[in-house]
XYZ file of C-alpha atoms in Angstrom:
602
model
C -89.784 122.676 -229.189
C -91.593 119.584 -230.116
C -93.869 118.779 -233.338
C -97.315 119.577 -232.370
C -98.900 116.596 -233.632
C -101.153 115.303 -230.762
C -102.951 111.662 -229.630
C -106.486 113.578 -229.788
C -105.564 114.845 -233.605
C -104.668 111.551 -234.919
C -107.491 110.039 -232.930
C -110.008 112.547 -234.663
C -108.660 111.212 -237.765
C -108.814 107.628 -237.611
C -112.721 108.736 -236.338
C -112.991 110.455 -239.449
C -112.218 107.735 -242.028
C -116.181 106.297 -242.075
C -117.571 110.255 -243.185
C -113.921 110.534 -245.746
C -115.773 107.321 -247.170
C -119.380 109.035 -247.511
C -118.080 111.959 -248.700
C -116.157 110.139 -251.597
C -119.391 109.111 -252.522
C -121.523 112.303 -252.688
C -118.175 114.264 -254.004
C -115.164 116.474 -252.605
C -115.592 117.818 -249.124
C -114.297 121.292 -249.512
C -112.468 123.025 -246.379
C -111.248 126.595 -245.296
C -107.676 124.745 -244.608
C -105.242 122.185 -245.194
C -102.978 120.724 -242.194
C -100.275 118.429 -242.834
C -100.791 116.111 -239.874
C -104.518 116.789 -237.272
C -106.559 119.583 -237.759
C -105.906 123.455 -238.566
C -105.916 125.579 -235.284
C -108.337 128.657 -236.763
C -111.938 127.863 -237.197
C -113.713 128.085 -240.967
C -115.025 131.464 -239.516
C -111.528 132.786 -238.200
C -110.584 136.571 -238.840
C -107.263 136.815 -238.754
C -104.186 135.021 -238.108
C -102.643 134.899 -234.726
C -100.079 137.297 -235.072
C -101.870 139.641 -236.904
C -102.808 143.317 -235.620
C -106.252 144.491 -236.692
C -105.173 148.247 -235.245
C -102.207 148.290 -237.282
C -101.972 151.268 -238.969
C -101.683 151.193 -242.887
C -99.504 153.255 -245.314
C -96.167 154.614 -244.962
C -93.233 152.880 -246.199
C -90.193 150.175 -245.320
C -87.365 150.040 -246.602
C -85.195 147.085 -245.616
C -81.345 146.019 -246.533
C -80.323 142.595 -248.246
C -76.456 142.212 -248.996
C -75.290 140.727 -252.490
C -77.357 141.833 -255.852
C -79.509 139.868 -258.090
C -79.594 139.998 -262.203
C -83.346 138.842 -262.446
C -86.840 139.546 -260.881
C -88.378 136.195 -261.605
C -87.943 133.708 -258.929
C -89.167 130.742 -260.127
C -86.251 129.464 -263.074
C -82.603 127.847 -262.399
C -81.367 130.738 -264.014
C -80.267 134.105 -262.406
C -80.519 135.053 -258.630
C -83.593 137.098 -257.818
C -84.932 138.940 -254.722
C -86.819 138.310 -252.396
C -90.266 139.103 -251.796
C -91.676 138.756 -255.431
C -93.332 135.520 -254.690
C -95.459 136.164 -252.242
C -95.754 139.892 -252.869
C -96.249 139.723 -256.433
C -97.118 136.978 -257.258
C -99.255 134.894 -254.744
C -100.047 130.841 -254.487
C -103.475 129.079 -254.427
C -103.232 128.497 -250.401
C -101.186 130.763 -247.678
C -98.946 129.485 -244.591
C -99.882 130.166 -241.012
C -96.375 131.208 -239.555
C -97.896 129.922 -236.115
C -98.858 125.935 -237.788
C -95.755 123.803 -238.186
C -97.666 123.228 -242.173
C -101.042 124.434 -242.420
C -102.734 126.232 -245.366
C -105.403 128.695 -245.698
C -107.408 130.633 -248.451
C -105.633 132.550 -250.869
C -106.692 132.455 -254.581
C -108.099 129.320 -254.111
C -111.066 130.029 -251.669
C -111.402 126.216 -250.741
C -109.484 122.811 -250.843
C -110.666 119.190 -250.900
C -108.491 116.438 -250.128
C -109.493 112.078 -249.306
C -107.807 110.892 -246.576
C -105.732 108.985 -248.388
C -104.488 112.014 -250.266
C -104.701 110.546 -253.527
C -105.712 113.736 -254.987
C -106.804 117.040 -254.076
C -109.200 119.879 -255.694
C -108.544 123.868 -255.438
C -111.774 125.884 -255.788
C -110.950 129.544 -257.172
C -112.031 132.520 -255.263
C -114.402 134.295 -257.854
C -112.991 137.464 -256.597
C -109.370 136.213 -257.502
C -108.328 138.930 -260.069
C -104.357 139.662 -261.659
C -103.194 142.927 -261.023
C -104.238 143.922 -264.856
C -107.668 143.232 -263.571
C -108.044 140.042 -265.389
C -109.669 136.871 -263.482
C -107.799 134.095 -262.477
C -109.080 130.951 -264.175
C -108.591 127.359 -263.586
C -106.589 127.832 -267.254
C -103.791 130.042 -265.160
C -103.768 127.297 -262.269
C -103.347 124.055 -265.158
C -100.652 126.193 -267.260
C -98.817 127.352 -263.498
C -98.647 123.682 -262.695
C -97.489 122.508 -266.209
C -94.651 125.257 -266.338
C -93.289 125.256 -263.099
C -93.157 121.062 -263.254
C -91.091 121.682 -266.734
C -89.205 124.569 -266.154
C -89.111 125.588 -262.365
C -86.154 125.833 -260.032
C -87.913 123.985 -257.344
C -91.218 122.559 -258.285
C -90.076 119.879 -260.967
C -89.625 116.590 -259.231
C -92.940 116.954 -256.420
C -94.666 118.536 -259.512
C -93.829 115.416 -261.792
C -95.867 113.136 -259.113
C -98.958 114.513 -260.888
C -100.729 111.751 -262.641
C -103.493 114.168 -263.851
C -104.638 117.347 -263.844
C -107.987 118.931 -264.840
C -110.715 121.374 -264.197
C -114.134 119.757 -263.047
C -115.932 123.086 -263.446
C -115.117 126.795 -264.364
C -113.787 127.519 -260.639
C -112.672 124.249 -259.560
C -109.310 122.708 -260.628
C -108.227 119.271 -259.258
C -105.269 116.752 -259.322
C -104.672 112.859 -259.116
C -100.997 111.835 -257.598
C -99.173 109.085 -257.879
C -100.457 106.682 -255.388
C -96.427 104.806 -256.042
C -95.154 108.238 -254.482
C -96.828 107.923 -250.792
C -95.993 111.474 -250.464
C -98.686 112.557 -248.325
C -97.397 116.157 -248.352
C -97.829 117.048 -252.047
C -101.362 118.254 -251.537
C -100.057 121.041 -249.732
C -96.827 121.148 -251.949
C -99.565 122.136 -254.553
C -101.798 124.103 -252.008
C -98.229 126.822 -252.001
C -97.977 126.589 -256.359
C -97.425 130.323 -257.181
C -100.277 131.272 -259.887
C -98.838 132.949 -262.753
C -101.261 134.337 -265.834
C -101.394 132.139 -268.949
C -102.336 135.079 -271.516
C -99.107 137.471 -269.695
C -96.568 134.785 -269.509
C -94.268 133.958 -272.451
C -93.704 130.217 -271.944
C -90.568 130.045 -274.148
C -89.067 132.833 -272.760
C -90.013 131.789 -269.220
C -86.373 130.429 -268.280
C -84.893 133.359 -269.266
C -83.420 136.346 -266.637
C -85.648 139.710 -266.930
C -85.787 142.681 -264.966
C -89.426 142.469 -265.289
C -91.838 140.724 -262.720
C -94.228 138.079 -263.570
C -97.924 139.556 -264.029
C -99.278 138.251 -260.623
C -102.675 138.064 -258.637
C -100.649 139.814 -255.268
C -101.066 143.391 -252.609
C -98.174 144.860 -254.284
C -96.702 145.419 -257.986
C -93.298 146.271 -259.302
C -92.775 150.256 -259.054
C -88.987 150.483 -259.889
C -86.132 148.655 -260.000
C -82.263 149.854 -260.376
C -81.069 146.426 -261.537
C -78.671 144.667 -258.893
C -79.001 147.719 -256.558
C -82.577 148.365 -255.632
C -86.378 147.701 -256.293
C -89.444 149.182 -255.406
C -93.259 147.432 -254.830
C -95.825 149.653 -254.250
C -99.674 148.314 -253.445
C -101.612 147.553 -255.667
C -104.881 149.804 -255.298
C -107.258 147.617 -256.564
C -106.111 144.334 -254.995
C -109.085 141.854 -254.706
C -107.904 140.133 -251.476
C -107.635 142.911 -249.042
C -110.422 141.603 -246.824
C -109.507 138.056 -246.638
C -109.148 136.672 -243.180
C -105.332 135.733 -244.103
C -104.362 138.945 -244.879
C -106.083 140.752 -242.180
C -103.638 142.840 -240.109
C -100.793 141.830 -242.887
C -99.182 143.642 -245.584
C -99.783 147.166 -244.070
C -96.860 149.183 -246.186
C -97.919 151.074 -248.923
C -94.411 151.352 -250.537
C -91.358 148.529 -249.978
C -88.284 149.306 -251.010
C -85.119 147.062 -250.794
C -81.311 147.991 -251.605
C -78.871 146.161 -251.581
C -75.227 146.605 -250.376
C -72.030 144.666 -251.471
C -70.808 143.573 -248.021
C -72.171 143.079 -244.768
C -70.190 146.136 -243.432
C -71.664 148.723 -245.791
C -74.894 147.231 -244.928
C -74.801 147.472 -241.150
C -73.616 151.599 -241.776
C -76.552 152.305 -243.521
C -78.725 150.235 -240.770
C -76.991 152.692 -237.978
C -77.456 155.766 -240.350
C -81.146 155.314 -240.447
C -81.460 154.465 -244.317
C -82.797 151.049 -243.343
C -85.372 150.163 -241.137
C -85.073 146.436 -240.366
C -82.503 144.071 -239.511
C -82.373 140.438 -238.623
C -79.110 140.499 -237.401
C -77.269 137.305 -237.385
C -73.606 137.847 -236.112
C -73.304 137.048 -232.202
C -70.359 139.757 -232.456
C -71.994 142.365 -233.822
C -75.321 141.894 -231.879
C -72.741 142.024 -228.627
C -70.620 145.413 -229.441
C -71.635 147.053 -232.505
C -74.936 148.536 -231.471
C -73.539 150.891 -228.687
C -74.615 154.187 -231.006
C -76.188 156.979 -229.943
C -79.623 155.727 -232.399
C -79.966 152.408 -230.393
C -79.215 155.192 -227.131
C -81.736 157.798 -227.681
C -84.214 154.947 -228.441
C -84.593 155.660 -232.606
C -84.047 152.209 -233.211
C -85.137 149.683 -230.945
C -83.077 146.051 -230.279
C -85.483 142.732 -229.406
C -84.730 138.931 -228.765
C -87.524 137.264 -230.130
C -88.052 133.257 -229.399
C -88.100 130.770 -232.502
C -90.052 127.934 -232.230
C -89.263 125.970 -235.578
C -86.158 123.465 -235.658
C -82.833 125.271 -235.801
C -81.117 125.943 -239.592
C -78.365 123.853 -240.571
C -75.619 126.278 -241.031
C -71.864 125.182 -242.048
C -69.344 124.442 -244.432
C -70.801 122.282 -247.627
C -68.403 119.949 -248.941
C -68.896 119.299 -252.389
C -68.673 115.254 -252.751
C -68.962 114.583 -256.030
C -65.207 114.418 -257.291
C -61.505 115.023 -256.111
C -60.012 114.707 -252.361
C -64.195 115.832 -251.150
C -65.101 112.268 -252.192
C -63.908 110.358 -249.451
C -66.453 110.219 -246.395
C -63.265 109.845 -244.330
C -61.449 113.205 -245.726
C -64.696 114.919 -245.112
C -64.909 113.471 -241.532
C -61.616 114.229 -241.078
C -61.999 118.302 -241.944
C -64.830 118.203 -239.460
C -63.372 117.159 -236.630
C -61.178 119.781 -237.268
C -63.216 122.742 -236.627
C -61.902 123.598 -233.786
C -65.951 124.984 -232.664
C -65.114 126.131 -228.776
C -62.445 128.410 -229.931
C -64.073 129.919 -232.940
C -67.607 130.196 -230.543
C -65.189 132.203 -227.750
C -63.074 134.208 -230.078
C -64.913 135.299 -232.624
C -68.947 135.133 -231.195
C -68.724 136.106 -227.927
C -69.759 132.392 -226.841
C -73.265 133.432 -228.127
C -73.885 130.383 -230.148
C -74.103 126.737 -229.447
C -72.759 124.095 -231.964
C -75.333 122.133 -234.300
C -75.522 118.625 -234.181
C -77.928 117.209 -235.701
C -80.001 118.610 -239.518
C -83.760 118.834 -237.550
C -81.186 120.757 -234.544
C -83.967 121.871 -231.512
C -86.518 119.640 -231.933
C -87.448 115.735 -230.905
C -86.860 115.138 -234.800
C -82.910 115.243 -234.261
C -81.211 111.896 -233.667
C -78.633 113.633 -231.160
C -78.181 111.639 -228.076
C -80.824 108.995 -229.264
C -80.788 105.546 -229.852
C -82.537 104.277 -232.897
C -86.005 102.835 -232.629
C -86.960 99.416 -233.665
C -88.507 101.229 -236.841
C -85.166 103.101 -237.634
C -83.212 100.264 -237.093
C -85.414 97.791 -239.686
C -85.778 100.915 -242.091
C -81.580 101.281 -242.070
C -81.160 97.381 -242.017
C -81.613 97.780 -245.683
C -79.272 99.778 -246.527
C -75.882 98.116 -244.716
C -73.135 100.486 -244.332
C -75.188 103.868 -244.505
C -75.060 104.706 -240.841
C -71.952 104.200 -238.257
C -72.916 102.302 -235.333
C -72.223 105.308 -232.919
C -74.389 107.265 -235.230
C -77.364 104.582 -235.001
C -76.508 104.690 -230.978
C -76.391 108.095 -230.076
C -76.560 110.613 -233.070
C -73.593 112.497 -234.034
C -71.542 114.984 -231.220
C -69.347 117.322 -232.286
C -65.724 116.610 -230.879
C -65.320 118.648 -228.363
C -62.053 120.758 -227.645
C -59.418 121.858 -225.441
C -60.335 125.237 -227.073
C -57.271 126.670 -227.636
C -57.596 125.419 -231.372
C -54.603 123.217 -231.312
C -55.879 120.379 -229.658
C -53.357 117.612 -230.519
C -55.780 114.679 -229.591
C -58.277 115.375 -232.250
C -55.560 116.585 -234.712
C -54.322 112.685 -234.610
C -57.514 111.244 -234.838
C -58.180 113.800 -238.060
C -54.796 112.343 -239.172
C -55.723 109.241 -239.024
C -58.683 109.124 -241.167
C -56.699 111.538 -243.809
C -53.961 108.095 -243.706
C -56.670 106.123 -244.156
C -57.722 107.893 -247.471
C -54.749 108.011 -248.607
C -53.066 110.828 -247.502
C -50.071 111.076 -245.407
C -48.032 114.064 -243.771
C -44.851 115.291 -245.745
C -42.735 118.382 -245.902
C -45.009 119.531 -248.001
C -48.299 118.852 -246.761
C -50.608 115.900 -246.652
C -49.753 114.328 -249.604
C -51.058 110.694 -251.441
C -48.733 108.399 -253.346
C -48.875 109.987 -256.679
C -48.478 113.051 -255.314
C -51.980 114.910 -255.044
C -52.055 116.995 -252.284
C -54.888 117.761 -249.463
C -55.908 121.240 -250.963
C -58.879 122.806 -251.805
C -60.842 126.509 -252.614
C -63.498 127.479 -249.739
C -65.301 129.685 -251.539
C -67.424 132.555 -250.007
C -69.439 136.159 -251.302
C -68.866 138.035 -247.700
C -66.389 139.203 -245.253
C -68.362 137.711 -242.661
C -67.998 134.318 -244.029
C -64.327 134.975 -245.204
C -63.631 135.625 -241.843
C -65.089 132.456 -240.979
C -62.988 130.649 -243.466
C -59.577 131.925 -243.300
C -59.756 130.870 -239.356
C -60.969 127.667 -240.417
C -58.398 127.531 -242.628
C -55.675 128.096 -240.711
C -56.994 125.156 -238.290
C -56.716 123.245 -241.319
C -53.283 124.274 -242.445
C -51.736 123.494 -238.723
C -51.896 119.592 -239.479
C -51.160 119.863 -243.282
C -54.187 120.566 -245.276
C -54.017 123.170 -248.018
C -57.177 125.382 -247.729
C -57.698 128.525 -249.315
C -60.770 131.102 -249.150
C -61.838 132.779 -252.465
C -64.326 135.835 -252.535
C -66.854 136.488 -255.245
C -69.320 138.945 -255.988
C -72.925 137.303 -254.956
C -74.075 136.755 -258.268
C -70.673 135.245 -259.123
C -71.153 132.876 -256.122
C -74.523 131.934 -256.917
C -73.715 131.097 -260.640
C -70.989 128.454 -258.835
C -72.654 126.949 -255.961
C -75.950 126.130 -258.547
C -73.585 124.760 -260.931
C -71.340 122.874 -258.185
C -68.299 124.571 -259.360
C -67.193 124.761 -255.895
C -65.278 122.781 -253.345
C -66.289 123.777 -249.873
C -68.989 126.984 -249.428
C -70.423 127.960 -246.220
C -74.034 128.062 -246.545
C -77.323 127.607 -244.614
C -80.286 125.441 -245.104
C -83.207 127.018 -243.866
C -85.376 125.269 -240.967
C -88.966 123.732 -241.611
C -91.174 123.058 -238.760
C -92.099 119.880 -240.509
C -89.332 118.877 -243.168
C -90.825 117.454 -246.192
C -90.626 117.800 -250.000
C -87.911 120.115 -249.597
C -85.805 117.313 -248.272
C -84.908 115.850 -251.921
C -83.963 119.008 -253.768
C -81.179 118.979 -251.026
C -80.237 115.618 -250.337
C -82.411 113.602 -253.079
C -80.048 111.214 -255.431
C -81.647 112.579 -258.531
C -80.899 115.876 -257.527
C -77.458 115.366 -257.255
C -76.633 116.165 -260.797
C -79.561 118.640 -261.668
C -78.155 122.305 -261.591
C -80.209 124.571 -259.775
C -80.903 122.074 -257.099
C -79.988 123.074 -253.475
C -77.973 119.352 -253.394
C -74.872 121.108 -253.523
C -73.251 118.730 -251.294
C -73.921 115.896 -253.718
C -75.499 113.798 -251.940
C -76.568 110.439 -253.690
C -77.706 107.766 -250.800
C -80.234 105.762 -251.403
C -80.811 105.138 -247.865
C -81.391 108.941 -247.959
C -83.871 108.906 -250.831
C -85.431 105.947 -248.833
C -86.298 107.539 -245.797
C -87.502 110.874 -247.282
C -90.131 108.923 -249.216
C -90.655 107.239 -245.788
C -91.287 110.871 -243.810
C -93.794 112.019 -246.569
C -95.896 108.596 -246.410
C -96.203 108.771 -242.688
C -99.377 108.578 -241.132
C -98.539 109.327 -237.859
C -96.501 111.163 -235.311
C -93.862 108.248 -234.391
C -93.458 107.312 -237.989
C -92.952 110.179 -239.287
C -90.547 111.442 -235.871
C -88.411 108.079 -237.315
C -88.340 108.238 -240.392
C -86.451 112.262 -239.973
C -84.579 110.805 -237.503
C -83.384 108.092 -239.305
C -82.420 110.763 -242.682
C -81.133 112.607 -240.111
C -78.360 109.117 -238.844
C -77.780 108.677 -242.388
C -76.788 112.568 -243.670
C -74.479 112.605 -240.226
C -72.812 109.163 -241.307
C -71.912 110.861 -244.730
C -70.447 113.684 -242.886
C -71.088 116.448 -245.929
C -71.344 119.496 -243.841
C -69.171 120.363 -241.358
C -71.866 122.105 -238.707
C -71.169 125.628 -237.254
C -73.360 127.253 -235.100
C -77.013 128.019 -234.050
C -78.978 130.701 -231.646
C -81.793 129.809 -229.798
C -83.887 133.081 -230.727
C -84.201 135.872 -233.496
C -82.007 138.888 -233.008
C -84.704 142.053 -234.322
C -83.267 145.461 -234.466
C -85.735 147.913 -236.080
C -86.563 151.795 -236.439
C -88.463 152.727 -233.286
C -91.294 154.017 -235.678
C -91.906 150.619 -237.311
C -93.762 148.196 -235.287
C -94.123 144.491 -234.621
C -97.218 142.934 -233.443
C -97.655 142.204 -230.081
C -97.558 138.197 -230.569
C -94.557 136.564 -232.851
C -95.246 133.306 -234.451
C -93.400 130.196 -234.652
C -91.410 131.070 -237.377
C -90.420 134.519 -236.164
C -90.671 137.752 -237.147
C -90.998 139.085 -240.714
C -91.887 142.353 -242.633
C -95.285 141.820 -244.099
C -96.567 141.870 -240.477
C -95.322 144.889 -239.543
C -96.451 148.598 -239.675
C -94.762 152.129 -239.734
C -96.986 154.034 -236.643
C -96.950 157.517 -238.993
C -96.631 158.374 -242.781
C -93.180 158.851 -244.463
């Protein structure tokens, strides 16, 4: 898959720079849509997204499975873990997502957006139809106090928030906002385009950061029905939503009940998949998807199995090592414990050799540095930062050693050896062992038996050559609580994939996230080579530039070897009651429940 971001797009935009002056002149050019790099694929006039089915039938209900359990229904603070679907569902943003546009925006509560080609601000104009679901309007007031909240107080928003110089409303519908021309961060219109819009009269700011089983008051389809905290919730629609007839939600958000339970472990989970209680899986273990779906359901056609492609970069999935104290601080332990993943035998024996290995962060896409010398860009970019990327890295990307398989393979054991002598550590009787005694050891700590699994074979790699690794199981709000605070060692965990990576980049590898709880740095990373290039990626102005400078944050996360990578699949594994359907045409980002439909009442 490669970025869409085509000669004739940044052509038509370097044409466009004489009418972005004129316009500046007369005042904001307002637009249907909001592209990160070119032009939006649908028309001003468009009627529905791609993927959307206008014969859909509407009503009925879902009910779909998520493992773990939550202790909050507000998804927007550092505090608590909450479920999905509330934002969104609940509580919608000023501008939507295409799921078939690497990053383009369309109308949502804001009808309209406005932005100068150099992106030094951009203007929102409010849908007059935009209405909360207590049937009050939504005001340019409830836009200003979102934005001031969720810079303050949210989980993610804070630092692109913060790069708000001003913000103001220029009339009763129209709200608009200067940024920091020292940022460059050509992405923060559309950063702001996706700000959730909460009400100012419903919302208790003090109490804001506080867990509650109650949802915020939002302008969304569906409200808050039930909830059995930790266990279950309910939306329902709401029947007097304002937006059913926009062009965004056309063919969408056909359920008139969701429901979601949740299950303790991934076995339970799967059980009450087979026994018909759930109606949608995205299944994710090669093993499973392999042998555990011979049942007579999936044989007399009740529930239906798909492989659906994936067009966005592949996730980063592994083992997070958290560098920010003890034996995890030394780039050569961590190196070390990588090469000793042992990834052919764990692909063979435990995933059907389903998977293939990740190598790169921006894995499946031309913005991975695997097997790719650096350009003359990446090269002058990284020159100022000596030391943050290994020649071989800046050469060729990083490769995953590659095995004899049998997960004993002497030749990289040594090599593993060597860089834990290096660091300090040496074998004894009892282990790998420095001078003053400290020994190799630390917790791998996991909420699943899917991903204990994972570890305890991993750990037992690790023990063969010395190194004392243990797996500890939580409860998923336990975990959470740990892995937000960084009270953890090593945790497997996944970083979800972005068709164009951009803000999201420094809450989980920016240096002043690093010590911020609530931040998805959980690795610790604090590079300023890293920082550099992210500002670099979000200032580009073309396809190449931008292509380097994610390639070049990709040389420089590899070099500091904090994850040890696992595994990837090419496509989405879909498993779903036969009477819930999928539209004909999947997008990009794959399939997901709010454009799907149940063909009769339940």
């Amino acid at each position: 898959m490669r970025i869409d971001l085509s000669r004739r797009a940044l052509l038509a935009l370097a044409a466009s720079l004489p009418a972005a002056q004129a316009r500046a002149e007369n005042g904001p050019d307002f637009r249907h849509a909001l592209a990160m790099h070119g032009e939006p694929a649908l028309p001003a006039d468009f009627q529905r997204l791609p993927y959307a089915d206008l014969h859909a039938r509407r009503g009925g209900r879902i009910v779909l499975g998520q493992q773990g359990a939550f202790d909050s229904m507000n998804p927007f603070i550092l505090r608590g873990q909450a479920p999905p679907y509330i934002q969104g569902l609940i509580v919608q943003s000023l501008m939507t997502r295409s799921l078939n546009e690497s990053f383009t925006l369309y109308a949502q509560v804001a009808e309209a957006v406005a932005v100068p080609d150099d992106r030094s601000s951009v203007a929102f104009r409010i849908d007059p139809r935009a209405k909360f679901s207590d049937g009050s309007p939504v005001t340019t007031d409830d836009v200003l106090f979102s934005w001031a909240l969720l810079r303050d107080k949210g989980r993610i928003q804070r630092t692109p928030y913060s790069k708000v110089t001003r913000a103001e409303a220029i009339d009763a519908r129209t709200v608009r906002f200067e940024l920091s021309a020292a940022a460059g961060d050509r992405e923060l219109p559309l950063v702001l385009g996706l700000m959730p819009v909460l009400s100012k009269t419903a919302t208790n700011r003090d109490a804001f950061d506080q867990t509650s089983f109650s949802a915020p008051l939002g302008s969304g389809p569906y409200l808050l029905a039930d909830v059995q905290p930790g266990t279950s919730y309910t939306l329902k629609k709401n029947p007097n939503y304002w937006g059913v007839d926009l062009p965004s939600n056309r063919g969408l958000l056909n359920f008139e009940e969701i429901r979601v339970d949740f299950y303790r472990d991934s076995n339970s989970l799967f059980e009450a998949f087979k026994a018909g209680l759930i109606d949608l899986r995205i299944e994710t273990d090669p093993a499973r998807w392999s042998t555990g779906y011979d049942v007579p359901a999936v044989r007399d056609g009740r529930i239906v199995r798909e492989t659906l492609p994936v067009g966005i970069p592949k996730s980063m999935s592994g083992f997070v090592m958290n560098s920010r104290q003890g034996v995890l601080a030394d780039a050569r332990v961590r190196e070390g414990l990588t090469m000793l993943l042992d990834g052919e035998w764990i692909n063979r024996n435990l995933y059907f050799g389903l998977y293939q290995r990740t190598q790169s962060y921006f894995e499946g896409s031309e913005l991975s540095c695997h097997g790719v010398a650096a350009s003359a860009r990446e090269r002058e970019w990284l020159a100022k930062f000596p030391g943050a990327v290994r020649d071989d890295i800046l050469e060729k990307g990083w490769s995953a050693p590659a095995s004899d398989g049998s997960g004993r393979d002497r030749t990289i054991a040594r090599a593993a050896l060597d860089l834990f002598a290096a660091a300090g550590f040496h074998q004894t009787p009892d282990g790998l062992r420095a001078q003053d005694g400290r020994a190799l050891s630390f917790e791998i700590l996991v909420s699943n038996r899917q991903h204990e699994r994972l570890a305890l074979t991993y750990g037992q790699m690790l023990q063969r050559v010395g190194v004392d690794a243990r797996a500890r199981m939580t409860d998923d709000v336990q975990y959470w609580k740990r892995v937000l605070n960084f009270q953890f060692d090593v945790t497997p965990y996944t970083f979800s994939a972005n068709a164009l990576p951009g803000n999201e980049q420094f809450n989980r590898w920016g240096k002043a996230n690093a010590a911020r709880p609530g931040s998805l740095n959980i690795a610790g990373v604090a590079s300023d080579a890293a920082d550099f290039m992210i500002a670099r990626l979000l200032a580009a102005r073309g396809a190449d530039e931008y292509r380097d400078a994610v390639r070049a944050l990709d040389r420089v996360l590899l070099s500091g070897f904090y994850i040890t990578p696992l595994f990837y699949t090419k496509d989405q594994w879909v498993a779903r009651a036969a009477t819930v359907k999928r539209p004909a045409n999947t997008p990009l980002f794959g399939l997901t429940p709010e454009m799907m439909w149940r063909e009769e009442a339940t």
